[in-house]
Tab-separated table of C-alpha atoms in Angstrom:
chain	number	residue	atom	x	y	z
A	252	MET	CA	-7.997	-14.215	-2.014
A	253	LYS	CA	-6.054	-17.168	-3.692
A	254	GLU	CA	-2.255	-16.794	-5.279
A	255	GLY	CA	-2.299	-14.034	-8.300
A	256	PHE	CA	-5.420	-15.605	-10.802
A	257	PHE	CA	-3.815	-13.785	-14.051
A	258	ASN	CA	-0.363	-12.216	-15.213
A	259	VAL	CA	-0.154	-8.958	-17.512
A	260	ILE	CA	2.017	-9.025	-19.997
A	261	LEU	CA	3.536	-5.845	-20.197
A	262	PRO	CA	4.082	-4.803	-23.696
A	263	GLU	CA	7.931	-3.139	-24.685
A	264	LYS	CA	7.451	0.065	-25.944
A	265	GLN	CA	4.362	2.528	-24.840
A	266	GLU	CA	2.207	2.204	-28.305
A	267	ASP	CA	2.369	-1.449	-28.920
A	268	ALA	CA	-0.724	-3.221	-27.006
A	269	VAL	CA	-0.191	-4.839	-22.846
A	270	GLY	CA	-2.246	-8.135	-22.906
A	271	ILE	CA	-4.032	-9.411	-19.585
A	272	LEU	CA	-3.371	-13.304	-19.644
A	273	LEU	CA	-8.060	-14.696	-19.021
A	274	TYR	CA	-6.098	-18.690	-18.671
A	275	GLY	CA	-8.222	-21.123	-15.935
A	276	TYR	CA	-12.299	-20.844	-13.777
A	277	ILE	CA	-14.067	-17.740	-13.867
A	278	GLY	CA	-15.009	-17.295	-10.357
A	279	THR	CA	-14.575	-14.917	-7.158
A	280	GLU	CA	-12.018	-16.137	-5.514
A	281	GLU	CA	-10.447	-18.256	-8.300
A	282	LYS	CA	-8.139	-18.160	-10.860
A	283	VAL	CA	-9.638	-15.603	-12.508
A	284	ASP	CA	-10.996	-13.645	-9.970
A	285	SER	CA	-13.606	-10.751	-11.576
A	286	ALA	CA	-12.181	-8.465	-9.067
A	287	ALA	CA	-8.874	-8.758	-9.227
A	288	VAL	CA	-9.795	-8.384	-13.233
A	289	VAL	CA	-11.694	-5.957	-13.395
A	290	ALA	CA	-9.312	-3.384	-11.003
A	291	GLU	CA	-6.367	-4.905	-13.387
A	292	ILE	CA	-8.473	-3.561	-16.970
A	293	ARG	CA	-9.769	-0.378	-15.479
A	294	GLU	CA	-5.947	0.111	-13.996
A	295	LEU	CA	-4.225	-0.218	-17.344
A	296	SER	CA	-6.710	1.817	-19.366
A	297	SER	CA	-5.531	4.270	-17.834
A	298	ARG	CA	-2.036	4.190	-19.458
A	299	TYR	CA	-2.947	2.260	-22.300
A	300	LYS	CA	-4.281	2.839	-25.384
A	301	ASN	CA	-4.332	-1.320	-27.063
A	302	ILE	CA	-4.704	-4.241	-24.909
A	303	ASP	CA	-5.110	-7.828	-26.001
A	304	VAL	CA	-7.018	-9.710	-23.398
A	305	ARG	CA	-5.884	-13.359	-24.563
A	306	ILE	CA	-8.580	-16.850	-23.490
A	307	ASN	CA	-8.404	-20.080	-22.214
A	308	SER	CA	-10.848	-21.176	-20.212
A	309	MET	CA	-13.191	-23.994	-19.145
A	310	GLY	CA	-15.700	-21.669	-17.827
A	311	GLY	CA	-16.635	-20.806	-14.217
A	312	GLU	CA	-19.583	-17.950	-12.359
A	313	VAL	CA	-21.408	-16.083	-14.872
A	314	TYR	CA	-22.131	-12.642	-12.679
A	315	ALA	CA	-18.367	-13.490	-12.175
A	316	GLY	CA	-18.306	-13.482	-16.169
A	317	LEU	CA	-20.822	-10.481	-16.066
A	318	ALA	CA	-18.248	-8.822	-14.737
A	319	ILE	CA	-15.694	-8.994	-16.597
A	320	PHE	CA	-17.588	-8.847	-20.503
A	321	ASN	CA	-18.913	-5.703	-18.427
A	322	ALA	CA	-15.261	-4.090	-18.010
A	323	ILE	CA	-13.875	-4.951	-20.998
A	324	ARG	CA	-17.059	-3.379	-22.657
A	325	GLU	CA	-16.619	-0.626	-21.129
A	326	SER	CA	-13.209	0.504	-21.612
A	327	GLU	CA	-12.311	3.370	-23.408
A	328	ALA	CA	-8.764	1.367	-24.550
A	329	ASP	CA	-8.206	-0.156	-27.780
A	330	ILE	CA	-9.357	-4.411	-26.839
A	331	ASN	CA	-8.743	-7.352	-28.789
A	332	ILE	CA	-9.836	-10.041	-27.686
A	333	TYR	CA	-7.332	-13.589	-28.295
A	334	ILE	CA	-8.894	-17.143	-27.739
A	335	ASP	CA	-5.362	-18.809	-27.820
A	336	GLY	CA	-7.270	-22.476	-26.527
A	337	VAL	CA	-10.290	-23.026	-25.042
A	338	ALA	CA	-12.465	-20.951	-24.241
A	339	ALA	CA	-16.128	-22.848	-22.899
A	340	SER	CA	-19.717	-21.339	-21.488
A	341	MET	CA	-18.555	-18.113	-20.041
A	342	ALA	CA	-15.141	-17.627	-20.978
A	343	ALA	CA	-17.246	-17.810	-25.002
A	344	VAL	CA	-19.686	-14.947	-23.248
A	345	ILE	CA	-16.622	-12.957	-22.446
A	346	ALA	CA	-15.203	-12.789	-25.591
A	347	LEU	CA	-18.068	-12.280	-27.628
A	348	CYS	CA	-18.573	-8.903	-25.556
A	349	GLY	CA	-18.136	-7.070	-28.777
A	350	ARG	CA	-14.406	-6.330	-28.895
A	351	PRO	CA	-12.793	-8.288	-32.198
A	352	LEU	CA	-12.676	-11.337	-32.209
A	353	HIS	CA	-9.518	-13.967	-33.077
A	354	MET	CA	-9.164	-17.323	-32.466
A	355	SER	CA	-5.833	-19.549	-33.236
A	356	ARG	CA	-6.685	-21.689	-36.468
A	357	PHE	CA	-6.769	-24.677	-33.002
A	358	SER	CA	-9.335	-23.390	-30.549
A	359	ARG	CA	-12.366	-23.973	-29.863
A	360	MET	CA	-14.730	-22.717	-28.061
A	361	MET	CA	-19.198	-24.283	-26.249
A	362	LEU	CA	-21.934	-22.195	-25.551
A	363	HIS	CA	-24.725	-24.059	-23.725
A	364	ALA	CA	-27.280	-22.763	-21.324
A	365	VAL	CA	-26.677	-21.829	-17.749
A	366	SER	CA	-26.590	-24.943	-15.207
A	367	GLY	CA	-26.301	-24.608	-11.466
A	368	GLY	CA	-27.571	-26.548	-8.294
A	369	VAL	CA	-29.236	-25.629	-5.121
A	370	HIS	CA	-30.427	-27.595	-2.034
A	371	GLY	CA	-33.393	-26.214	-0.262
A	372	SER	CA	-37.670	-26.091	-0.131
A	373	SER	CA	-39.269	-26.118	-3.471
A	374	SER	CA	-39.921	-21.958	-3.619
A	375	TYR	CA	-36.168	-21.514	-2.343
A	376	ILE	CA	-35.710	-24.513	-5.265
A	377	ARG	CA	-37.982	-22.453	-7.665
A	378	ALA	CA	-37.036	-19.480	-7.680
A	379	TYR	CA	-33.522	-20.285	-8.032
A	380	ALA	CA	-34.901	-22.230	-11.602
A	381	ASP	CA	-36.656	-19.123	-12.344
A	382	GLN	CA	-32.726	-16.972	-12.212
A	383	ILE	CA	-30.928	-19.657	-14.247
A	384	ASP	CA	-33.961	-19.330	-16.810
A	385	SER	CA	-32.776	-15.199	-16.496
A	386	LEU	CA	-29.713	-15.758	-16.836
A	387	THR	CA	-29.500	-17.207	-20.368
A	388	GLU	CA	-31.905	-15.120	-21.805
A	389	THR	CA	-29.233	-12.559	-20.361
A	390	LEU	CA	-26.277	-15.209	-22.434
A	391	VAL	CA	-28.830	-15.372	-25.544
A	392	GLY	CA	-29.169	-11.634	-25.469
A	393	ILE	CA	-25.754	-11.136	-25.762
A	394	VAL	CA	-25.275	-14.095	-28.533
A	395	ALA	CA	-27.606	-13.075	-30.703
A	396	GLU	CA	-25.956	-9.418	-30.796
A	397	ARG	CA	-23.174	-10.141	-31.199
A	398	ALA	CA	-23.954	-12.658	-34.333
A	399	GLY	CA	-26.984	-10.694	-35.559
A	400	LEU	CA	-29.508	-13.202	-35.498
A	401	GLU	CA	-32.175	-13.671	-33.219
A	402	ALA	CA	-32.775	-14.776	-30.017
A	403	ASP	CA	-35.330	-17.585	-30.992
A	404	GLU	CA	-32.804	-18.343	-33.490
A	405	VAL	CA	-29.472	-19.217	-30.800
A	406	ARG	CA	-32.222	-20.356	-28.081
A	407	ALA	CA	-32.789	-23.250	-30.761
A	408	ARG	CA	-29.324	-23.616	-31.404
A	409	TRP	CA	-26.756	-23.446	-28.610
A	410	PHE	CA	-29.549	-22.932	-25.353
A	411	ASP	CA	-31.239	-26.245	-25.947
A	412	GLY	CA	-29.515	-28.291	-23.441
A	413	SER	CA	-27.081	-29.563	-24.402
A	414	ASP	CA	-22.877	-28.365	-25.278
A	415	HIS	CA	-22.051	-26.879	-28.755
A	416	TRP	CA	-18.973	-26.939	-29.655
A	417	LEU	CA	-16.645	-24.933	-32.273
A	418	THR	CA	-13.761	-24.495	-34.615
A	419	ALA	CA	-11.881	-21.614	-34.719
A	420	GLN	CA	-13.628	-21.618	-38.961
A	421	GLU	CA	-17.360	-22.263	-37.818
A	422	ALA	CA	-17.397	-19.918	-35.554
A	423	LEU	CA	-15.970	-17.455	-38.549
A	424	ASP	CA	-18.504	-18.567	-40.370
A	425	LEU	CA	-21.530	-17.764	-37.619
A	426	LYS	CA	-19.872	-14.057	-37.601
A	427	LEU	CA	-18.908	-14.670	-33.791
A	428	ALA	CA	-14.985	-14.441	-34.372
A	429	ASP	CA	-13.768	-11.459	-37.107
A	430	GLY	CA	-10.187	-13.573	-37.875
A	431	ILE	CA	-8.337	-16.508	-37.325
A	432	TYR	CA	-4.520	-17.100	-36.438
A	433	ASP	CA	-2.279	-18.992	-36.437
A	434	ARG	CA	0.116	-18.998	-32.965
A	435	LYS	CA	4.247	-16.808	-33.539
A	436	ASP	CA	5.778	-19.922	-31.970
A	437	GLY	CA	4.286	-22.497	-34.739
A	438	LYS	CA	3.086	-25.373	-32.533
A	439	ALA	CA	-0.236	-26.579	-32.549
A	440	PRO	CA	-2.392	-29.288	-30.766
A	441	ALA	CA	-2.298	-32.855	-32.083
A	442	GLU	CA	-5.131	-33.059	-34.928
A	443	GLY	CA	-8.154	-34.156	-33.218
A	444	SER	CA	-6.930	-33.314	-29.395
A	445	THR	CA	-10.161	-32.752	-26.999
A	446	ALA	CA	-11.130	-29.228	-25.936
A	447	GLU	CA	-9.087	-30.789	-21.878
A	448	ALA	CA	-5.638	-31.048	-24.303
A	449	ILE	CA	-5.914	-28.180	-25.903
A	450	TYR	CA	-6.390	-26.214	-22.968
A	451	GLU	CA	-3.937	-28.428	-21.261
A	452	PHE	CA	-1.803	-28.013	-23.841
A	453	THR	CA	-1.972	-23.600	-24.022
A	454	ASN	CA	-1.413	-23.759	-20.743
A	455	ARG	CA	1.948	-25.025	-20.894
A	456	LEU	CA	2.786	-23.340	-23.410
A	457	ASN	CA	2.381	-20.020	-22.157
A	458	SER	CA	3.966	-20.794	-19.264
A	459	GLN	CA	7.455	-19.569	-20.577
A	460	PRO	CA	6.767	-16.187	-21.503
A	461	GLN	CA	4.720	-15.361	-18.122
A	462	THR	CA	8.041	-16.353	-16.874
A	463	ASP	CA	9.847	-14.543	-19.195
A	464	ASN	CA	8.272	-10.862	-18.455
A	465	ASN	CA	8.907	-11.666	-14.496
A	466	MET	CA	5.541	-10.948	-13.879
A	467	VAL	CA	4.584	-13.353	-11.240
A	468	PHE	CA	7.496	-11.577	-9.070
A	469	MET	CA	5.747	-8.240	-9.622
A	470	GLU	CA	2.698	-9.214	-9.216
A	471	GLU	CA	3.014	-10.758	-5.707
A	472	LEU	CA	4.867	-7.481	-4.834
A	473	ARG	CA	2.224	-5.327	-5.697
A	474	LYS	CA	0.348	-5.940	-2.250
A	475	LEU	CA	3.129	-4.703	-0.110
A	476	SER	CA	1.467	-1.394	-0.349
A	477	SER	CA	4.783	-0.063	-0.720
A	478	PHE	CA	4.867	-1.436	-4.287
A	479	LYS	CA	1.655	-1.339	-5.166
A	480	ASP	CA	1.163	1.747	-7.705
A	481	ALA	CA	4.796	0.011	-9.183
A	482	ALA	CA	3.098	-0.486	-12.617
A	483	THR	CA	7.033	-0.868	-13.406
A	484	GLU	CA	11.016	-2.249	-12.593
A	485	GLU	CA	11.495	1.159	-12.862
A	486	GLN	CA	8.970	2.160	-10.639
A	487	ALA	CA	9.372	-0.285	-8.255
A	488	LEU	CA	13.598	-0.177	-8.495
A	489	ALA	CA	12.637	3.987	-7.095
A	490	ALA	CA	10.109	2.308	-4.494
A	491	VAL	CA	12.990	0.210	-3.577
A	492	ALA	CA	15.946	2.846	-3.077
A	493	LYS	CA	12.911	4.839	-1.082
A	494	LEU	CA	12.967	2.256	1.353
A	495	GLU	CA	16.744	1.755	1.373
A	496	ASN	CA	16.704	5.496	2.217
A	497	GLU	CA	14.671	5.559	4.672
A	498	ALA	CA	15.945	1.911	6.545
A	499	ALA	CA	19.253	4.314	6.850
A	500	LYS	CA	17.285	6.656	9.037
A	501	VAL	CA	16.707	4.487	11.228
A	502	PRO	CA	19.857	4.109	14.105
A	503	ALA	CA	19.683	7.621	14.482
A	504	LEU	CA	15.895	7.110	14.992
A	505	GLU	CA	17.060	3.620	17.264
A	506	ALA	CA	19.660	6.511	18.759
A	507	ARG	CA	16.825	9.259	19.492
A	508	VAL	CA	14.096	7.276	21.173
A	509	GLU	CA	16.810	5.348	23.320
A	510	THR	CA	17.543	9.160	24.365
A	511	LEU	CA	14.816	10.171	25.180
A	512	GLU	CA	13.677	6.517	27.303
A	513	ASN	CA	16.008	7.097	29.304
A	514	GLU	CA	15.463	10.570	29.593
A	515	ARG	CA	12.216	9.618	30.227
A	516	LYS	CA	13.330	7.035	32.508
A	517	GLN	CA	15.202	9.671	34.859
A	518	ALA	CA	12.127	12.265	35.186
A	519	THR	CA	10.485	9.461	36.455
A	520	ALA	CA	13.025	8.594	38.714
A	521	GLN	CA	13.497	12.571	40.002
A	522	ALA	CA	9.728	12.592	40.189
A	523	ARG	CA	9.700	9.280	42.382
A	524	ASN	CA	12.158	10.180	44.497
A	525	ALA	CA	10.757	13.363	44.974
A	526	TYR	CA	6.763	12.912	46.277
A	527	LEU	CA	8.783	9.886	48.888
A	528	ASP	CA	11.423	13.265	49.764
A	529	GLN	CA	8.689	15.382	50.367
A	530	ALA	CA	5.971	12.459	52.392
A	531	VAL	CA	9.417	11.851	54.683
A	532	THR	CA	8.939	15.536	55.469
A	533	GLU	CA	5.495	15.785	55.631
A	534	GLY	CA	6.336	12.770	58.189
A	535	ARG	CA	3.941	9.694	56.328
A	536	ILE	CA	6.295	7.702	56.145
A	537	GLN	CA	10.111	7.015	57.146
A	538	GLU	CA	12.906	7.122	55.628
A	539	SER	CA	14.117	4.046	56.321
A	540	GLN	CA	10.865	3.190	54.113
A	541	LYS	CA	11.640	5.242	50.446
A	542	ALA	CA	13.553	2.436	49.164
A	543	GLN	CA	10.527	-0.375	49.234
A	544	PHE	CA	8.015	2.064	48.037
A	545	LEU	CA	10.388	3.332	45.236
A	546	ALA	CA	10.208	-1.255	44.246
A	547	LEU	CA	7.112	-0.674	44.724
A	548	MET	CA	6.251	2.050	42.207
A	549	GLU	CA	7.602	0.243	39.547
A	550	HIS	CA	4.775	-1.791	40.038
A	551	ASP	CA	2.340	0.383	40.986
A	552	GLU	CA	2.960	3.996	41.312
A	553	PRO	CA	-0.924	5.033	42.000
A	554	GLY	CA	-1.934	2.830	43.469
A	555	VAL	CA	1.357	3.226	46.294
A	556	LYS	CA	0.571	7.114	45.830
A	557	ALA	CA	-2.563	6.211	46.554
A	558	VAL	CA	-1.479	4.483	50.219
A	559	ILE	CA	1.039	7.293	51.299
A	560	ASP	CA	-2.143	10.399	50.363
A	561	ALA	CA	-3.656	8.839	52.961
A	562	MET	CA	-2.014	8.431	55.331
A	563	PRO	CA	-2.008	11.574	58.204
A	564	LYS	CA	0.680	13.783	58.366
A	565	ALA	CA	3.030	14.544	61.214
A	566	ALA	CA	2.459	18.326	62.544
A	567	GLY	CA	4.994	18.365	64.830
A	568	ARG	CA	7.732	17.995	61.056
A	569	ILE	CA	6.145	20.736	59.790
A	570	SER	CA	7.878	23.712	60.072
A	571	SER	CA	6.135	26.308	58.930
A	572	PHE	CA	2.479	28.045	56.870
A	573	ILE	CA	1.931	30.827	54.501
A	574	GLY	CA	-1.020	31.597	53.749
A	575	GLY	CA	-2.178	28.458	55.533
A	576	LYS	CA	-0.134	25.756	53.283
A	577	ALA	CA	2.371	22.618	54.494
A	578	GLN	CA	5.917	24.564	53.809
A	579	SER	CA	9.172	22.560	53.502
A	580	PRO	CA	12.542	24.903	52.765
A	581	SER	CA	14.547	21.472	51.074
A	582	VAL	CA	11.502	20.780	49.015
A	583	ARG	CA	11.364	24.292	47.664
A	584	ALA	CA	14.956	24.928	47.657
A	585	GLN	CA	14.686	21.522	45.593
A	586	LEU	CA	12.005	23.129	43.063
A	587	GLU	CA	14.552	26.426	42.680
A	588	ALA	CA	17.207	24.511	41.358
A	589	MET	CA	15.274	23.291	38.454
A	590	SER	CA	14.408	24.446	34.890
A	591	TRP	CA	10.893	24.483	34.079
A	592	ASP	CA	11.004	22.008	31.731
A	593	GLU	CA	13.175	19.681	34.214
A	594	ILE	CA	10.396	20.436	36.844
A	595	ASP	CA	7.564	19.718	33.919
A	596	ARG	CA	9.370	16.472	32.502
A	597	ALA	CA	9.044	15.667	36.748
A	598	GLU	CA	5.908	16.277	36.568
A	599	ARG	CA	5.354	18.183	39.672
A	600	LEU	CA	3.740	22.459	38.215
A	601	ALA	CA	0.798	21.228	39.559
A	602	GLU	CA	2.881	20.633	42.837
A	603	LEU	CA	5.098	23.875	42.278
A	604	LYS	CA	2.206	25.281	41.740
A	605	ASN	CA	-0.205	24.995	44.913
A	606	ASN	CA	2.162	25.070	47.230
A	607	TYR	CA	4.705	27.596	45.707
A	608	PRO	CA	2.399	30.343	44.099
A	609	ASP	CA	5.394	33.726	43.445
A	610	LEU	CA	8.230	30.976	42.517
A	611	TYR	CA	6.037	28.750	39.910
A	612	GLU	CA	5.046	32.431	38.538
A	613	ALA	CA	8.684	33.217	38.665
A	614	LYS	CA	9.961	30.439	36.974
A	615	PHE	CA	6.818	31.160	34.334
A	616	ASN	CA	8.009	34.492	33.535
A	617	GLU	CA	11.753	33.254	33.226
A	618	THR	CA	10.531	30.776	30.926
A	619	PHE	CA	8.099	32.368	28.769
A	620	ASN	CA	8.542	36.260	28.576
A	621	LYS	CA	12.008	36.480	28.540
């Protein structure tokens, strides 16, 4: 998605109106992105009673505009709409959504039929044309309701295939607008300016207030998951303080991780040495081969164990038999000297249980039946 589509102007007091600027082209992933606008309207409606929607747009996609139109209409907040510069095409339809509409003395509104382009089969082009006609009728109905006119009159007057530009006074006389206002800063575009000139002039005029409110920064900040719920600077600072507190824990956590990693490496080394000691005791490998096998186990421990386990035991190296299992006094003594947790970390509990069941039971009772 492109960078932020609009700005929100937060009020100094909760009872004042929060402002939403719909400045730019209306469409999916455009400067006035319908998904972002609708989400913002719904969020602000839950927190503020009064909302001012300010428009300076040459129009855009019909479906994207209808989504914004419906979001404004359905909001339970008290919404006033202001045309600061130009409300043309789909932007004019949004302005006529049924909320009180105020136009700057120098602003313009433009109405016309839906247009578009397509290529493909004849049946596809006909279907597309039917869709354009259907959308045009939808817009005719919206304007007719706002102006208190019959649909046929609206269609003939403003949806005849031409562009129809209206001044603020003309819109007021036609009951499309509810009031006319002068800009608080007293500035105005040159008399007789084109719609494009008014549009550009209004964009420049409103660039400074947006910067003063730090809203560009706030909008970018709220894209980060840690700040998604930060609606004010105070909430953003609280989120920063929380992150700073979490960051203070990092050195201790890193030290703990290092300790656990060292313990893991030590337990792994003990388990490997114990395994190879038993392999030597059973006559599967020679003592002189231990270092070589240890080095190989660093890269492929399961593979090395599979090779050693497949080697035959040397019968002469087995010292005694108890319960039909070969016993190595040195291995048993080693396990007797280890605690239950040490045996567990060395991954030798199965070896203890299978080869020395009596010792396994004693270790278990000692640990868990205290």
